[in-house]
mmCIF file of C-alpha atoms in Angstrom:
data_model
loop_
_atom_site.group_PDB
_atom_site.id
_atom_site.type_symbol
_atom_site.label_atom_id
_atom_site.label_comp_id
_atom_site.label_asym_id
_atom_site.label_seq_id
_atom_site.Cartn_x
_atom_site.Cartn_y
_atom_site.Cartn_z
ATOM 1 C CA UNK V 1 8.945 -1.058 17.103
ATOM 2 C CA UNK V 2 5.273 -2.142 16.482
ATOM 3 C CA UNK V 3 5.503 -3.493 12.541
ATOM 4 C CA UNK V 4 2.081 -6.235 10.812
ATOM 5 C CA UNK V 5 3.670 -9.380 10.460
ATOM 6 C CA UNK V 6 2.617 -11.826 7.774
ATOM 7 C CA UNK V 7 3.062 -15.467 6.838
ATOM 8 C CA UNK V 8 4.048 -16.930 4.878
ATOM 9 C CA UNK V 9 6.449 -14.610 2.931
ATOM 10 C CA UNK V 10 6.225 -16.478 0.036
ATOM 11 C CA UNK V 11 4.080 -19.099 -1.356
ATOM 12 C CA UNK V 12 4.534 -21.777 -4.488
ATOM 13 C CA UNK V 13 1.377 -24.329 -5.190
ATOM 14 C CA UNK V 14 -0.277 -25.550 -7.833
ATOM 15 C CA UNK V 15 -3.359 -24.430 -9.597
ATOM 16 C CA UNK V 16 -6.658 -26.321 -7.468
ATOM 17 C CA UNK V 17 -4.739 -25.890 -4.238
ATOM 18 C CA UNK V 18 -5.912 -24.068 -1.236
ATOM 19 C CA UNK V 19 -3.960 -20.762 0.063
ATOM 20 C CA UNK V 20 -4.264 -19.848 3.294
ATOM 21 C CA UNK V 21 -2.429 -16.329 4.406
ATOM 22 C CA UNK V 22 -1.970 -15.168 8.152
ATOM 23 C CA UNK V 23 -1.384 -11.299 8.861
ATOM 24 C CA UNK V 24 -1.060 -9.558 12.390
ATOM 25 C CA UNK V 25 -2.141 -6.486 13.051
ATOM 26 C CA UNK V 26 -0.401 -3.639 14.830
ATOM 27 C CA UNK V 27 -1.943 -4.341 18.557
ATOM 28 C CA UNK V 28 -4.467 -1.432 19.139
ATOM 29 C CA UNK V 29 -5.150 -0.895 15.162
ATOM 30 C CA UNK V 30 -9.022 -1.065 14.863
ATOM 31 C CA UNK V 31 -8.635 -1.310 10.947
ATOM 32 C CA UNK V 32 -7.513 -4.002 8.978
ATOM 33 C CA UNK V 33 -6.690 -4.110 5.169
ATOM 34 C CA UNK V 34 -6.011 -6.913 2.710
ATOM 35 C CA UNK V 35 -4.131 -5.661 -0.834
ATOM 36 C CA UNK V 36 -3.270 -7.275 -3.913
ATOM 37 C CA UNK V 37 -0.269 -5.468 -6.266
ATOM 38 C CA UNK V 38 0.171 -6.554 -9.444
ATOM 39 C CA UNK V 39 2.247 -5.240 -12.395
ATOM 40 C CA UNK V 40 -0.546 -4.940 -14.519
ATOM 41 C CA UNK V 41 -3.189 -3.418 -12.027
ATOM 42 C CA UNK V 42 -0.614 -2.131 -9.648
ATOM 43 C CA UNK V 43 -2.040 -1.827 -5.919
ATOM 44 C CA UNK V 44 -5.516 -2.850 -5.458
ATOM 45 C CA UNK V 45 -7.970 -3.106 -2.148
ATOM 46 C CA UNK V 46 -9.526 -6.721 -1.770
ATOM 47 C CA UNK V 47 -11.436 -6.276 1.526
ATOM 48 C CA UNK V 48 -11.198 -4.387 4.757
ATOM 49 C CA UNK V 49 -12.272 -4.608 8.514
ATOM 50 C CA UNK V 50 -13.069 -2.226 11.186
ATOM 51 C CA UNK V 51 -13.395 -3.798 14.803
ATOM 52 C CA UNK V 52 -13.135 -6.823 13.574
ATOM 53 C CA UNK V 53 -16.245 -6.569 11.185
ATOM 54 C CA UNK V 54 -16.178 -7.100 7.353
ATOM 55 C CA UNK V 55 -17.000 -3.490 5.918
ATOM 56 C CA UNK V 56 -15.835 -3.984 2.007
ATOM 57 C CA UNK V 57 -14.570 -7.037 0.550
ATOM 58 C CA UNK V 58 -15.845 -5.389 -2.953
ATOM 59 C CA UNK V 59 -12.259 -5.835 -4.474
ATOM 60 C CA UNK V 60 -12.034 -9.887 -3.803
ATOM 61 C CA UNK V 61 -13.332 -12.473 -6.766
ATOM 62 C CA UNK V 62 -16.627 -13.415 -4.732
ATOM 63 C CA UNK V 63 -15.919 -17.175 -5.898
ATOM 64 C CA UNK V 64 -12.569 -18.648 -4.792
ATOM 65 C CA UNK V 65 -11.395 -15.558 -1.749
ATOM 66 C CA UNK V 66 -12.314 -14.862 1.932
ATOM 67 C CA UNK V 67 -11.521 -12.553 4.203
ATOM 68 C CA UNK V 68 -12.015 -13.171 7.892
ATOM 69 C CA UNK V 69 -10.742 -11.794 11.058
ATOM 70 C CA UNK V 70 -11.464 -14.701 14.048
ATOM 71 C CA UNK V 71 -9.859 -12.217 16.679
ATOM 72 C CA UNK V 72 -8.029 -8.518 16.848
ATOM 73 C CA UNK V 73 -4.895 -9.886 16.121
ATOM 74 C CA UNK V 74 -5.283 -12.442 13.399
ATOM 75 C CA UNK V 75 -6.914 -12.198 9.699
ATOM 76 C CA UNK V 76 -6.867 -14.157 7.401
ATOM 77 C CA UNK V 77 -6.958 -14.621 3.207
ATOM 78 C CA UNK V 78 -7.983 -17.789 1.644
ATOM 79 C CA UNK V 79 -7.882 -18.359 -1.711
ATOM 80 C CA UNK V 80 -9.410 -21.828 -2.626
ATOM 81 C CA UNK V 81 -9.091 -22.746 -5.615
ATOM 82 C CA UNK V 82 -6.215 -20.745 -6.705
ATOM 83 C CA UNK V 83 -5.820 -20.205 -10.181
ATOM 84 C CA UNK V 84 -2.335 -18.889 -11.852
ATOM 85 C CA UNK V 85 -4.031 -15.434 -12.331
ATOM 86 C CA UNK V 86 -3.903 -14.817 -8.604
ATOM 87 C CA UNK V 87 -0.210 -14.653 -8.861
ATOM 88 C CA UNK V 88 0.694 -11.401 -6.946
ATOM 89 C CA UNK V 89 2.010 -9.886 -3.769
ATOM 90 C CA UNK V 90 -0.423 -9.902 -0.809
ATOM 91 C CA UNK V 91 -0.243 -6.573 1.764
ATOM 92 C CA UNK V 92 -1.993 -6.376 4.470
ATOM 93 C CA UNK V 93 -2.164 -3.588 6.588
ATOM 94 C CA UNK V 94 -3.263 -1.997 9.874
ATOM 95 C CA UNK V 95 -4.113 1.467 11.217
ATOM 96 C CA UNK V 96 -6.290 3.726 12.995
ATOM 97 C CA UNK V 97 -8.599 6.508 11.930
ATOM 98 C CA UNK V 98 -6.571 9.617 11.271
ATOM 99 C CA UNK V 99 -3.469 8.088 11.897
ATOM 100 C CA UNK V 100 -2.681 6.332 8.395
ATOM 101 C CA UNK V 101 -2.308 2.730 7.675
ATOM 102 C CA UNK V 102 0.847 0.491 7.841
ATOM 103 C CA UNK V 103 1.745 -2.446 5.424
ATOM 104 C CA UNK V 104 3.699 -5.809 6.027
ATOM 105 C CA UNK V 105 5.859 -7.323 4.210
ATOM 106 C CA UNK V 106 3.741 -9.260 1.535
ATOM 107 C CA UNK V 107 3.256 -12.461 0.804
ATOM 108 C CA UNK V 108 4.507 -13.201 -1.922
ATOM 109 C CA UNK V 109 2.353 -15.825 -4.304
ATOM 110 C CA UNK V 110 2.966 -18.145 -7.116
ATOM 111 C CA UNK V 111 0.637 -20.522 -8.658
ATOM 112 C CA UNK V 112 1.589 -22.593 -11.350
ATOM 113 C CA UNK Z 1 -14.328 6.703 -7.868
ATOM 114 C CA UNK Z 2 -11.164 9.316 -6.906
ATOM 115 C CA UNK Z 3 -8.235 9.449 -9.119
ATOM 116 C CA UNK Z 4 -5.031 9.643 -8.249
ATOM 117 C CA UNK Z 5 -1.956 10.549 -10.739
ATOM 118 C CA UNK Z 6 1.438 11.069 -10.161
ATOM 119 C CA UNK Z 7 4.451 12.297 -12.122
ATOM 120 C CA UNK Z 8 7.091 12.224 -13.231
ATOM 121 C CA UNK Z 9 6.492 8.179 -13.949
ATOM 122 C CA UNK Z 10 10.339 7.571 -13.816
ATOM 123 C CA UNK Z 11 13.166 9.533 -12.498
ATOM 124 C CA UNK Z 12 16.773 8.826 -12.834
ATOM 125 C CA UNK Z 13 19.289 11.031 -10.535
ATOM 126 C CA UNK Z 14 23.272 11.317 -10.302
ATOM 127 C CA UNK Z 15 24.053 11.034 -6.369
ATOM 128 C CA UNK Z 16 23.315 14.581 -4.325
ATOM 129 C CA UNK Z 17 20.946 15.622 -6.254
ATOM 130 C CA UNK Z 18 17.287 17.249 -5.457
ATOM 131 C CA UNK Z 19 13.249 16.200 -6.757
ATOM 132 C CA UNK Z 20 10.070 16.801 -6.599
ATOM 133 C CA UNK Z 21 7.571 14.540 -6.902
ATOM 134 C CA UNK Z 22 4.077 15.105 -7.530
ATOM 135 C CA UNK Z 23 0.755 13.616 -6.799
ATOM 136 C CA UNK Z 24 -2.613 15.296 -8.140
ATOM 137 C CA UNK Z 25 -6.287 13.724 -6.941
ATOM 138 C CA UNK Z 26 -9.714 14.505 -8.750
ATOM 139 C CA UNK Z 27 -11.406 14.549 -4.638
ATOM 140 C CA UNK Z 28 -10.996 15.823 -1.830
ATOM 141 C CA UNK Z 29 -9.572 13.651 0.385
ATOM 142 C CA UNK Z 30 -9.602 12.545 4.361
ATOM 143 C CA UNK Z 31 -5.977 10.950 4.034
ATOM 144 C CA UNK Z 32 -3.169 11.152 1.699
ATOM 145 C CA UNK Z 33 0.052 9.416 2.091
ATOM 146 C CA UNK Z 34 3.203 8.216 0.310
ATOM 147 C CA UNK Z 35 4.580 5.650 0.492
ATOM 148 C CA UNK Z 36 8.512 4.333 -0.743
ATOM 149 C CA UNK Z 37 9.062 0.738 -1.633
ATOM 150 C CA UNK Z 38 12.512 -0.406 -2.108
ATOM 151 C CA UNK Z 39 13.338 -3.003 -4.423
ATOM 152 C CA UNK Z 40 12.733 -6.238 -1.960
ATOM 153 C CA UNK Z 41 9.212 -5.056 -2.306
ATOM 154 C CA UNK Z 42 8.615 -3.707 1.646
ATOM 155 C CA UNK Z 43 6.097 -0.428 1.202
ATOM 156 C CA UNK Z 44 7.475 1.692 3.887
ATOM 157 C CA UNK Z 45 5.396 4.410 5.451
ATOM 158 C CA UNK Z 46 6.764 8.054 4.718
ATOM 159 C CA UNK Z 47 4.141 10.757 5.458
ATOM 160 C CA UNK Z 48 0.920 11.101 6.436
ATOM 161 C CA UNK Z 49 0.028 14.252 5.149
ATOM 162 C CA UNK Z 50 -3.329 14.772 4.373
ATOM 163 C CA UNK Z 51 -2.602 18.866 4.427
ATOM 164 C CA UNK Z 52 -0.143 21.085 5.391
ATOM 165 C CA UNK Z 53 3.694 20.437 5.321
ATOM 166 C CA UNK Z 54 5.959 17.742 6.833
ATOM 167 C CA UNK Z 55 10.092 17.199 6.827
ATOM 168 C CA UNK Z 56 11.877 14.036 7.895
ATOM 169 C CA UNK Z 57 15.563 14.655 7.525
ATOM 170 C CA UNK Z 58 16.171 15.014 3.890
ATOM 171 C CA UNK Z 59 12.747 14.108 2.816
ATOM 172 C CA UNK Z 60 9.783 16.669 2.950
ATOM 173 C CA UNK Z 61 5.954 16.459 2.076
ATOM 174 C CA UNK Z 62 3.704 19.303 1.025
ATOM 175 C CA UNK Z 63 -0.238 18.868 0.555
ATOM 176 C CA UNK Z 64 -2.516 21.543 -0.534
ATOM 177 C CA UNK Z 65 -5.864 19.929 -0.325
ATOM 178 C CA UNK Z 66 -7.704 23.044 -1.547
ATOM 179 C CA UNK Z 67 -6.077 22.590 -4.972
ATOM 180 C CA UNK Z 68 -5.940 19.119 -4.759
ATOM 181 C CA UNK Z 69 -2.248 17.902 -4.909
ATOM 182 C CA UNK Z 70 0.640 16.959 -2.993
ATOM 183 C CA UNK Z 71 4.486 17.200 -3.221
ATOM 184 C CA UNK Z 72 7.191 15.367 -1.790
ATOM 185 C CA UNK Z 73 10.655 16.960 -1.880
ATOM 186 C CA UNK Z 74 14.181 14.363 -2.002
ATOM 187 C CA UNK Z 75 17.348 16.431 -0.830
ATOM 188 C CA UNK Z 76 20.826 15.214 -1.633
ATOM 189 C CA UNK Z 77 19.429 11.889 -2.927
ATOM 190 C CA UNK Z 78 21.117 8.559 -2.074
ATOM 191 C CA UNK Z 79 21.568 5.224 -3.983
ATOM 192 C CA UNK Z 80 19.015 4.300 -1.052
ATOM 193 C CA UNK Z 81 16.761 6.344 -2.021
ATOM 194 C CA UNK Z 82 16.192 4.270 -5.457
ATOM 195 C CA UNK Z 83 12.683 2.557 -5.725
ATOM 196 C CA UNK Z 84 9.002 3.411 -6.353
ATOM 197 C CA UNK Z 85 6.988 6.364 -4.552
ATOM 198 C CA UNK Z 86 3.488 5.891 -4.191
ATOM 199 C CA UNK Z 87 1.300 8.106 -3.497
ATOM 200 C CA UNK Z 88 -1.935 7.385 -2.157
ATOM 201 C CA UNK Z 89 -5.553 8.644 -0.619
ATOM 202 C CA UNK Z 90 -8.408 7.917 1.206
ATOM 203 C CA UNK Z 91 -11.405 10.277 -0.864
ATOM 204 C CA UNK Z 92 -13.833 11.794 1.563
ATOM 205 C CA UNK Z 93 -16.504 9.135 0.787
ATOM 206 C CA UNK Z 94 -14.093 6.576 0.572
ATOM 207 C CA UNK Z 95 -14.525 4.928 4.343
ATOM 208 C CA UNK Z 96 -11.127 4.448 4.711
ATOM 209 C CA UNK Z 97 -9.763 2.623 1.681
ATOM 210 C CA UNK Z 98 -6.299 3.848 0.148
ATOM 211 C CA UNK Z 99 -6.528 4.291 -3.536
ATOM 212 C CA UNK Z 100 -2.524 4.250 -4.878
ATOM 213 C CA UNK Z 101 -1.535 6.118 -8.114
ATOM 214 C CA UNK Z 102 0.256 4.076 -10.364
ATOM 215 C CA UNK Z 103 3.980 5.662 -8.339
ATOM 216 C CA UNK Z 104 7.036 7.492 -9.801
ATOM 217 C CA UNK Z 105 9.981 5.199 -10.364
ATOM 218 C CA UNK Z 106 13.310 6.433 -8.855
ATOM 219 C CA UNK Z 107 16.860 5.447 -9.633
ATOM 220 C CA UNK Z 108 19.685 6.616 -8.044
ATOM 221 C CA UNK Z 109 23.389 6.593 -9.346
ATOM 222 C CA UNK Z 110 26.838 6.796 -7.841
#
């Protein structure tokens, strides 16, 4: 049963500190997503990649997040510094054109 | 940028019971699904239905992209069944990226 696995599932650090999460793609996905949910704003789109490449990253605060995807089955979110504000749950999730995309199981983030 | 509403925003059921929820977008779209997430938070994949009409066991999808909404159907709802429902689409300028409505909140009682 092909599933995106992320790490870590949750997260606690302190405001300054850098946060580094890990997600793996369903093998064979070509697409690659990176959301944020939020009470307040609910589920929001940070960045995305096809093949690998960066094609939107509109969503993330330009500043302090990155979005990179070193191979096809690792990308990454860094958030450096984090700031309480980026509190949230972190999806990412895979698919392929047509076929609908699939979401892990979140990291889940708390910066005090 | 597409909109995407649903309704009702909360839903509270006795045990067997049917629903319908709804989902209406301003767009057209390339890709609509919906999605359930149960209260530890996982956002599990239910349909993807961006037209025409789906069933898996007691749970059914209907899309009518011409008039731009979709439907999902509960039958005999479980305590299981409790959580969000989000609906959400990919607009057909929208390379790709899911835009969620805000989701329908569903409890379940025994």
């Amino acid at each position: 049963d092909a599933r995106v696995t992320q790490t870590p599932r949750d997260k606690v650090t302190e405001m300054g500190q850098e946060v580094t999460m890990r997600c793996q793609p369903i093998l064979g996905h070509n697409t690659v997503f990176w959301y944020r949910q939020t009470m307040m704003q609910g589920l929001e789109l940070l960045a995305y990649f096809r093949n690998r490449a960066p094609l939107d990253d509109s969503g993330m605060p330009k500043d302090r997040f990155s979005a990179e995807m070193p191979d096809a089955t690792l990308a990454t979110l860094k958030i450096q510094p984090s700031e309480p504000r980026d509190s949230a749950v972190y999806f990412c999730a895979s698919g392929l054109r047509d076929e609908g995309q699939y979401f892990g199981p979140g990291t889940r983030l708390l910066v005090l | 940028g597409i909109q995407v509403e649903q309704s009702p925003p909360d839903l509270i059921l006795q045990e067997g019971a049917n629903s319908t929820l709804r989902c209406n977008f301003s767009d057209s779209v390339n890709n609509l699904q919906w999605f359930h997430q149960n209260p530890w938070g996982q956002l599990i994949n239910l349909f993807y239905i961006p037209s025409g009409t789906k069933q898996n066991g007691r749970l059914s999808a209907t899309t009518v992209a011409t008039e731009r909404y979709s439907l999902l159907y509960i039958s005999s709802s479980q305590t299981t069944d409790s959580g969000v429902y989000f609906c959400a689409v990919v607009g057909s300028t929208s390379y790709g990226k899911l835009t969620f409505g805000q989701g329908t909140i569903l409890t379940v009682h025994p």
